[in-house]
XYZ file of C-alpha atoms in Angstrom:
395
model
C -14.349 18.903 -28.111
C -12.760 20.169 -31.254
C -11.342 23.599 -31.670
C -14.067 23.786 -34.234
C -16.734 22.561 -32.124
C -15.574 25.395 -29.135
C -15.458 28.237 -31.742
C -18.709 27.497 -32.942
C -20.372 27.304 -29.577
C -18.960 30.579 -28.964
C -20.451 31.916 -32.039
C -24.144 30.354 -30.561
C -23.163 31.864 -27.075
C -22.936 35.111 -29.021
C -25.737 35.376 -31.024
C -27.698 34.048 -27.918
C -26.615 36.593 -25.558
C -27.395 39.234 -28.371
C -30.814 38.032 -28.805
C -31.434 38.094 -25.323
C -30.224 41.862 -25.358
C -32.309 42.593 -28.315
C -35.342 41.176 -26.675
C -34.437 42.940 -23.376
C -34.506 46.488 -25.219
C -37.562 45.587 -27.507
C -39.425 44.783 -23.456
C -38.292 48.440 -22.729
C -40.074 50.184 -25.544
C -43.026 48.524 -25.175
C -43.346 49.604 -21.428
C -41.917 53.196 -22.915
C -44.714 53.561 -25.859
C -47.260 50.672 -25.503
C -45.606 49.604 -29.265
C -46.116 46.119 -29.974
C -42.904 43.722 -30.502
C -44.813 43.304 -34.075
C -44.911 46.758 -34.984
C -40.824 46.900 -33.741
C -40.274 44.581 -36.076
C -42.048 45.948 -38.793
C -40.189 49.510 -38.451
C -36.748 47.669 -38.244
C -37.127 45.803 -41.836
C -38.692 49.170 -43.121
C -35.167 51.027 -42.167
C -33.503 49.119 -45.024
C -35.331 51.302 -47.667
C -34.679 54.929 -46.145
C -30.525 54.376 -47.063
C -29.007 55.193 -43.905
C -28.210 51.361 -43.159
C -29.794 51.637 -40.065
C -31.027 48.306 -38.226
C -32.014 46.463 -34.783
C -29.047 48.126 -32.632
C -30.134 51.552 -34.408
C -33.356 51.478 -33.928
C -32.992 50.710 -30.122
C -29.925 53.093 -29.600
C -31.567 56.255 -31.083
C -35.018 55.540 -29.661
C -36.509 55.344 -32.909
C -39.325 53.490 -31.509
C -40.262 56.415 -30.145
C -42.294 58.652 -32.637
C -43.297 61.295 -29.907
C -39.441 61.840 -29.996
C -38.226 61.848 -33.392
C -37.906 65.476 -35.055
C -37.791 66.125 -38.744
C -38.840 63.130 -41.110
C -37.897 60.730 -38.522
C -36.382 57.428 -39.202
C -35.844 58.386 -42.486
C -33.128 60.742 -41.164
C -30.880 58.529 -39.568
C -27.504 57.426 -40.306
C -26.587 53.791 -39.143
C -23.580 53.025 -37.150
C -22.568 50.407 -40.102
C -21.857 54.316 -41.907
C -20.523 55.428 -39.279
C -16.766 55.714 -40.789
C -18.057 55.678 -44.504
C -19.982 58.965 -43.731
C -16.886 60.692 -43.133
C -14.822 58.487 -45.745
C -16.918 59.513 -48.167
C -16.410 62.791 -47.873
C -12.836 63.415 -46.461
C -10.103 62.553 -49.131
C -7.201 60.617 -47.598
C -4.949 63.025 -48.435
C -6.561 66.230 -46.584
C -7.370 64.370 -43.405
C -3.773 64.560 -41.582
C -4.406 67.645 -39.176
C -7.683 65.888 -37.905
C -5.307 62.964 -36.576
C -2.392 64.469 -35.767
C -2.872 67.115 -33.225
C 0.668 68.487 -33.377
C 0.601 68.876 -36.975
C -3.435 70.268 -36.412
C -2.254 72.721 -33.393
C 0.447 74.532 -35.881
C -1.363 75.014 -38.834
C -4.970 76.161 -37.042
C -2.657 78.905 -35.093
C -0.867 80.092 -37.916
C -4.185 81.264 -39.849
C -5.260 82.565 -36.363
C -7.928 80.171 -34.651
C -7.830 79.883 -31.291
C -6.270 76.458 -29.823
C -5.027 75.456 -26.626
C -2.205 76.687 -25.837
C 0.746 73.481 -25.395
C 3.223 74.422 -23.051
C 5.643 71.468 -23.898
C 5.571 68.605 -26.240
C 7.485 65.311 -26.437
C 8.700 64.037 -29.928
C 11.654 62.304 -31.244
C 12.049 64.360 -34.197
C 15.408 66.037 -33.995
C 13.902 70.357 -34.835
C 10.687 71.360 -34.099
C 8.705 75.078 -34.674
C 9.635 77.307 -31.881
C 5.655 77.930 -31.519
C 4.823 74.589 -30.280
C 5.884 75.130 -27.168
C 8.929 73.546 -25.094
C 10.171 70.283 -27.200
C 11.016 67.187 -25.386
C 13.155 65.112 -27.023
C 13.614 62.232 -24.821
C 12.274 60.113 -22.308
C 14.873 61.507 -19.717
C 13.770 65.873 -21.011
C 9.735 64.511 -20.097
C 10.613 63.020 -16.758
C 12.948 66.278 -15.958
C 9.876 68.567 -17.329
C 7.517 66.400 -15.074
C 9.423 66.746 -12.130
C 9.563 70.568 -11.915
C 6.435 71.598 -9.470
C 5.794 74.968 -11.521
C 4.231 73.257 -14.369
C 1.267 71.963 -12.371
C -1.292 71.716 -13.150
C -0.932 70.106 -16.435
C -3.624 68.430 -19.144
C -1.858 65.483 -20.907
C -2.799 63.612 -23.972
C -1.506 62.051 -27.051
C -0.943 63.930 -30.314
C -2.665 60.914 -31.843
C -5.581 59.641 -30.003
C -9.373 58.924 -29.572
C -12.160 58.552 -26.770
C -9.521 60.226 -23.925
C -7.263 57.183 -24.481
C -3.469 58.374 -22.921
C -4.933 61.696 -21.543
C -4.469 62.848 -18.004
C -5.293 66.026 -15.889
C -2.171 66.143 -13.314
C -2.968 68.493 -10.488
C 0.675 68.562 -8.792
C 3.526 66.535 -8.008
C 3.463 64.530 -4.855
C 5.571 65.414 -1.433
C 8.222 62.983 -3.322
C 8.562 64.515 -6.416
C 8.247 61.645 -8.128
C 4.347 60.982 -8.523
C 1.913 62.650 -10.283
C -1.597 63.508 -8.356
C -4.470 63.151 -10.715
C -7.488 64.969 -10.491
C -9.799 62.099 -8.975
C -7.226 62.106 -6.265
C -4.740 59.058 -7.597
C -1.340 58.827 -7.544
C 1.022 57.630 -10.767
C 4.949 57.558 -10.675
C 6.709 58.992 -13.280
C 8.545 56.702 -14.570
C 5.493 54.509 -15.126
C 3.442 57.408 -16.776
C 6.071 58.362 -19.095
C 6.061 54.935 -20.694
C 2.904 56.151 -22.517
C 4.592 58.347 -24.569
C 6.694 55.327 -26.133
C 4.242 52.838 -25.518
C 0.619 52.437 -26.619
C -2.205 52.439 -24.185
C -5.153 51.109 -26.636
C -3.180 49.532 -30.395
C -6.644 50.507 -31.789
C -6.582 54.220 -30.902
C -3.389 55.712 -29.456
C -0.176 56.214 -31.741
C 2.766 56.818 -30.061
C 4.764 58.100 -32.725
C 2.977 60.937 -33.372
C 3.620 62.079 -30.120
C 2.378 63.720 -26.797
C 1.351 67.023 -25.861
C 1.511 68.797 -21.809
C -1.031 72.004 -22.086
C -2.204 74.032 -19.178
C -5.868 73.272 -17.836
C -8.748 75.451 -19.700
C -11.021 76.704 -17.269
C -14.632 76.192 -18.305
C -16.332 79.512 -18.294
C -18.306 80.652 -15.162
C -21.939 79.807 -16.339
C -21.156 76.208 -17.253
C -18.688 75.520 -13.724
C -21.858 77.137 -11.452
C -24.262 74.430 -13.809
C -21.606 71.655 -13.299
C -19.886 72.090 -10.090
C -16.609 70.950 -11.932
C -13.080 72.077 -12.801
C -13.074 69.676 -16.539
C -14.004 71.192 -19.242
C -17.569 70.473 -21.287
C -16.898 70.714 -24.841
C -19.454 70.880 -27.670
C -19.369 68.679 -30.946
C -20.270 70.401 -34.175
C -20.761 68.961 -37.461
C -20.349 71.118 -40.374
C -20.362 70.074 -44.127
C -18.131 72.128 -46.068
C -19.403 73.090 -49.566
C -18.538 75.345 -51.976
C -20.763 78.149 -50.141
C -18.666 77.467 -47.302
C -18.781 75.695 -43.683
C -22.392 74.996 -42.604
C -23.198 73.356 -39.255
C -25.780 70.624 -39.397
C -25.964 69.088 -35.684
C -24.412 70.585 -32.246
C -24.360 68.381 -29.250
C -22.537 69.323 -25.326
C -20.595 66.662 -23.888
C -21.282 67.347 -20.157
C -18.055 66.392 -17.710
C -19.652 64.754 -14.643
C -17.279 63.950 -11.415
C -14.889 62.051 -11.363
C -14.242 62.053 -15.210
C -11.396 64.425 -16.397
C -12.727 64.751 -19.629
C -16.082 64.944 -21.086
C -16.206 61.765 -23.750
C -19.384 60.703 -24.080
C -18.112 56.891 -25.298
C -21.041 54.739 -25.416
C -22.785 56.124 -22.775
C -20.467 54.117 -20.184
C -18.318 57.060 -18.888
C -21.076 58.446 -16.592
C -21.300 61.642 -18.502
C -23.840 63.422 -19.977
C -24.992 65.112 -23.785
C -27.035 67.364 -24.319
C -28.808 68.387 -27.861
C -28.039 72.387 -28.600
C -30.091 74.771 -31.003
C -28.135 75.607 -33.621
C -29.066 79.359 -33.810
C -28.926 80.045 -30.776
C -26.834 77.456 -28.769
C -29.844 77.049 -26.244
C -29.627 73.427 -24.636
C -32.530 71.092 -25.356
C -32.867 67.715 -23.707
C -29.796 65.954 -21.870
C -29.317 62.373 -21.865
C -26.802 59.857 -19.855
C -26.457 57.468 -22.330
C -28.049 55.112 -25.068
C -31.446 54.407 -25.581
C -33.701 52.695 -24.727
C -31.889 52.099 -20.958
C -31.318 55.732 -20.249
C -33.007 58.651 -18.845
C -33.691 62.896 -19.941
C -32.051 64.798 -16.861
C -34.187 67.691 -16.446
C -31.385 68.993 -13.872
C -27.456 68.132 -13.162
C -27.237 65.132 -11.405
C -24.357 66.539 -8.940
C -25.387 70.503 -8.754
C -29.456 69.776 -9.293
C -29.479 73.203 -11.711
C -31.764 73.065 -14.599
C -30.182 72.080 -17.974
C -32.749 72.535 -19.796
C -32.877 76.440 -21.973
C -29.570 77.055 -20.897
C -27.863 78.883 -23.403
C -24.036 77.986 -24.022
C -21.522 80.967 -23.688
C -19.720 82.493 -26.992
C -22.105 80.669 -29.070
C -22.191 82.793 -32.072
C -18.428 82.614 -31.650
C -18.467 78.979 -32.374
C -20.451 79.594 -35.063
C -18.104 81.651 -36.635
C -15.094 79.424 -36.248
C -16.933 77.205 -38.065
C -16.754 79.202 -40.845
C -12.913 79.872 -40.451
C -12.252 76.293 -40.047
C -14.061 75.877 -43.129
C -11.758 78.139 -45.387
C -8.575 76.714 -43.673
C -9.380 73.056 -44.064
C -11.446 73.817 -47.414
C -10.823 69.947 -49.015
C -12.399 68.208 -45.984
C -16.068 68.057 -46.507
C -16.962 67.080 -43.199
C -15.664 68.763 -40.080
C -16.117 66.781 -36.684
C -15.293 70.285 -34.541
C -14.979 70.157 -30.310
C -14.966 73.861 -28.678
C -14.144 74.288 -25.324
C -16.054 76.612 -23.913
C -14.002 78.370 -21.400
C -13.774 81.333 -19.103
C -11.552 82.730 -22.253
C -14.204 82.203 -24.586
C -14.558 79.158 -27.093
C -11.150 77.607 -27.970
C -10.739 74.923 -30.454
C -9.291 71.694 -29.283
C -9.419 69.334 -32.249
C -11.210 68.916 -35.591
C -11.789 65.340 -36.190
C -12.213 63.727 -39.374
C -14.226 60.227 -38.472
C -16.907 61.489 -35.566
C -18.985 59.576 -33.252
C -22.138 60.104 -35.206
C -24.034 58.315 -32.644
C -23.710 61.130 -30.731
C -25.495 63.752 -33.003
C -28.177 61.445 -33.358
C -29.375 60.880 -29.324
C -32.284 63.373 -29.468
C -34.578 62.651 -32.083
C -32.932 64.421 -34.807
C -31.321 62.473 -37.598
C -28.257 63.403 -39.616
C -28.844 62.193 -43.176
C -31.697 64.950 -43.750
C -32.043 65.558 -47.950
C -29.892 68.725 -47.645
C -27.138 66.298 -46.365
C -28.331 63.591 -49.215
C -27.947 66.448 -51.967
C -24.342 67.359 -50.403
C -23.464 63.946 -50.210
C -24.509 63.135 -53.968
C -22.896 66.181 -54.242
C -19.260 66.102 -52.836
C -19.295 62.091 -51.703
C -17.064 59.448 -53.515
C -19.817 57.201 -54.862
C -17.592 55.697 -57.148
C -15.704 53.701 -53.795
C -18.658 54.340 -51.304
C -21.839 52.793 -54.057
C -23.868 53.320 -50.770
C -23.858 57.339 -51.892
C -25.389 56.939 -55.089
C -27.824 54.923 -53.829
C -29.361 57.914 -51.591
């Protein structure tokens, strides 16, 4: 067969398999709301005139099918994942993004107008002079392995300056009897000489950069309330979208990433990671319903799947805390429009451990409420670069 002939099969393979899936989730509704495959259908094409760009994998993913569960003007609201990037793009000149990538460069200017970040113990980068509030610098391969090697340091978080989803990262309880392993926190073992190659080499070319370097922080310790709820030592952070206007920082959507065992951190991903995200009240930071992954082939947990305590009405420590962070972050990063924020709540109160510039919108849209309300249209007509993004001025 011709190399033609194979790469279009594939394509048919593809498309086939995606149909299939498509049909598969379509089956689910209808046994979930007694909707009709026709009226599916009929609600998909209609999500080309509300301007979010929403389609089939939207409508399925955010359980739009589901009218008992939308909240404000339903499918209207929604963003699409095909804006998932341009949402932020829009928004977010090029040139004021840097400390939402870098978390070196984020980490020194966020504690020098006093919010509170993590505390980084020790840092590798090649760069020859560093600031002496960074923490320890390691400036070669042979400085990490020596800094790695000394039991006191234990435990230790671990990620990459430059990173998304938890790619690189690692929570290192203690060194081995040999000295020369790591012990993670699900209980494996990792020389050193074979985890140190991450800070040279990339672990994903899509979403680790070595370059910018790699950070060694001590643990935050959630704060008592959310360990009793989760029976775990990894920390639950929230996600907080704010647009920043002229009026200042105002948070439109708030959703906890929920760690569950054996998962170091709490990335939600796709759903695929096995832990959980709960929807939070803005005004009061009271937990509404929690979800384990993507609709329509997920579940509400009522309770935590490991402890069995009720999610549901809890109300997340420091809340009003968070809330005014929000506002700081918004004066100190004033020409990003959009902040992607993640607080860790911890037995310290909240602490800031990055502001991202291209969030997983997907995730502030998995309990009925949409993010492109009108007050986000009228800030995006506002503030958004229609004149590159034509999708804006089309809102």
């Amino acid at each position: 067969m011709a190399e033609s002939q194979v790469g279009h099969v594939g394509v048919l393979a593809r498309r086939l398999a995606q149909f299939r899936e498509y049909r598969a989730w379509a089956n689910v509704a209808t046994q979930q709301t007694g909707k009709s495959l026709f009226s599916q259908a009929r609600e998909i094409i209609e999500l080309k005139s509300f301007g979010g760009q929403c389609g089939i994998t939207d409508y399925y993913w955010h359980k739009l099918y589901d009218d008992s569960y939308l909240q404000g003007r339903g499918r209207r609201d929604f963003l699409g994942w095909r804006l998932l990037q341009e949402f932020s793009l829009a928004l977010n000149p090029r040139y004021a993004v840097l400390p939402a990538w870098d978390k070196i460069v984020f980490e020194q200017v966020a504690r020098d107008y006093g919010l509170p970040v993590v505390p980084t113990l020790a840092f590798f980068h090649p760069a020859l002079q560093t600031a002496p509030s960074s923490g320890l610098h390691l400036g070669s391969l042979d400085a990490a392995r020596e800094f790695l090697k000394d039991p006191s340091h234990y435990p230790l978080f671990c990620k990459p300056a430059f990173s998304q989803g938890g790619h690189g990262t690692a929570f290192v309880q203690h060194l081995d009897e040999s000295g020369e392993s790591l012990v993670m926190l699900d209980g494996r073992s990792v020389l050193i000489d074979d985890f140190v190659t991450r800070l040279e080499k990339t672990v994903s070319h899509q979403y680790h950069k070595p370059q910018c370097g790699f950070l060694f922080q001590k643990p935050l310790k959630p704060a008592a309330e959310i360990e009793r709820i989760t029976g775990w030592s990894a920390v639950c952070s929230v996600r907080v979208v704010c647009l920043n206007g002229s009026d200042g920082a105002r948070p439109i959507r708030a959703a906890w990433k929920i760690s569950v065992p054996p998962n170091h951190t709490d990335n939600f991903g796709m759903g695929d990671h096995g832990n959980l995200l709960a929807n939070v009240d803005l005004e009061t930071g009271r937990i509404g319903k929690t979800i384990g992954g993507f609709w329509p082939n997920t579940q509400v947990f009522a309770n935590h799947p490991v402890t069995g305590i009720p999610l549901e009405g809890f109300e997340l420590p420091g809340w009003q805390k968070v809330l005014e962070l929000c506002a700081q972050g918004g004066k100190v990063f004033p020409l990003m429009r959009v902040h992607h924020w993640d607080f860790a709540l911890t037995d310290a109160g909240p602490v800031i451990m990055e502001l991202n510039d291209i969030g997983g919108t997907q995730i502030s849209q998995m309990h009925g409420f949409g993010l492109l309300t009108e007050p986000t249209r009228a800030f995006l007509r506002t503030h958004g670069n229609a004149k590159i993004h034509p999708w804006v001025a089309r809102l």
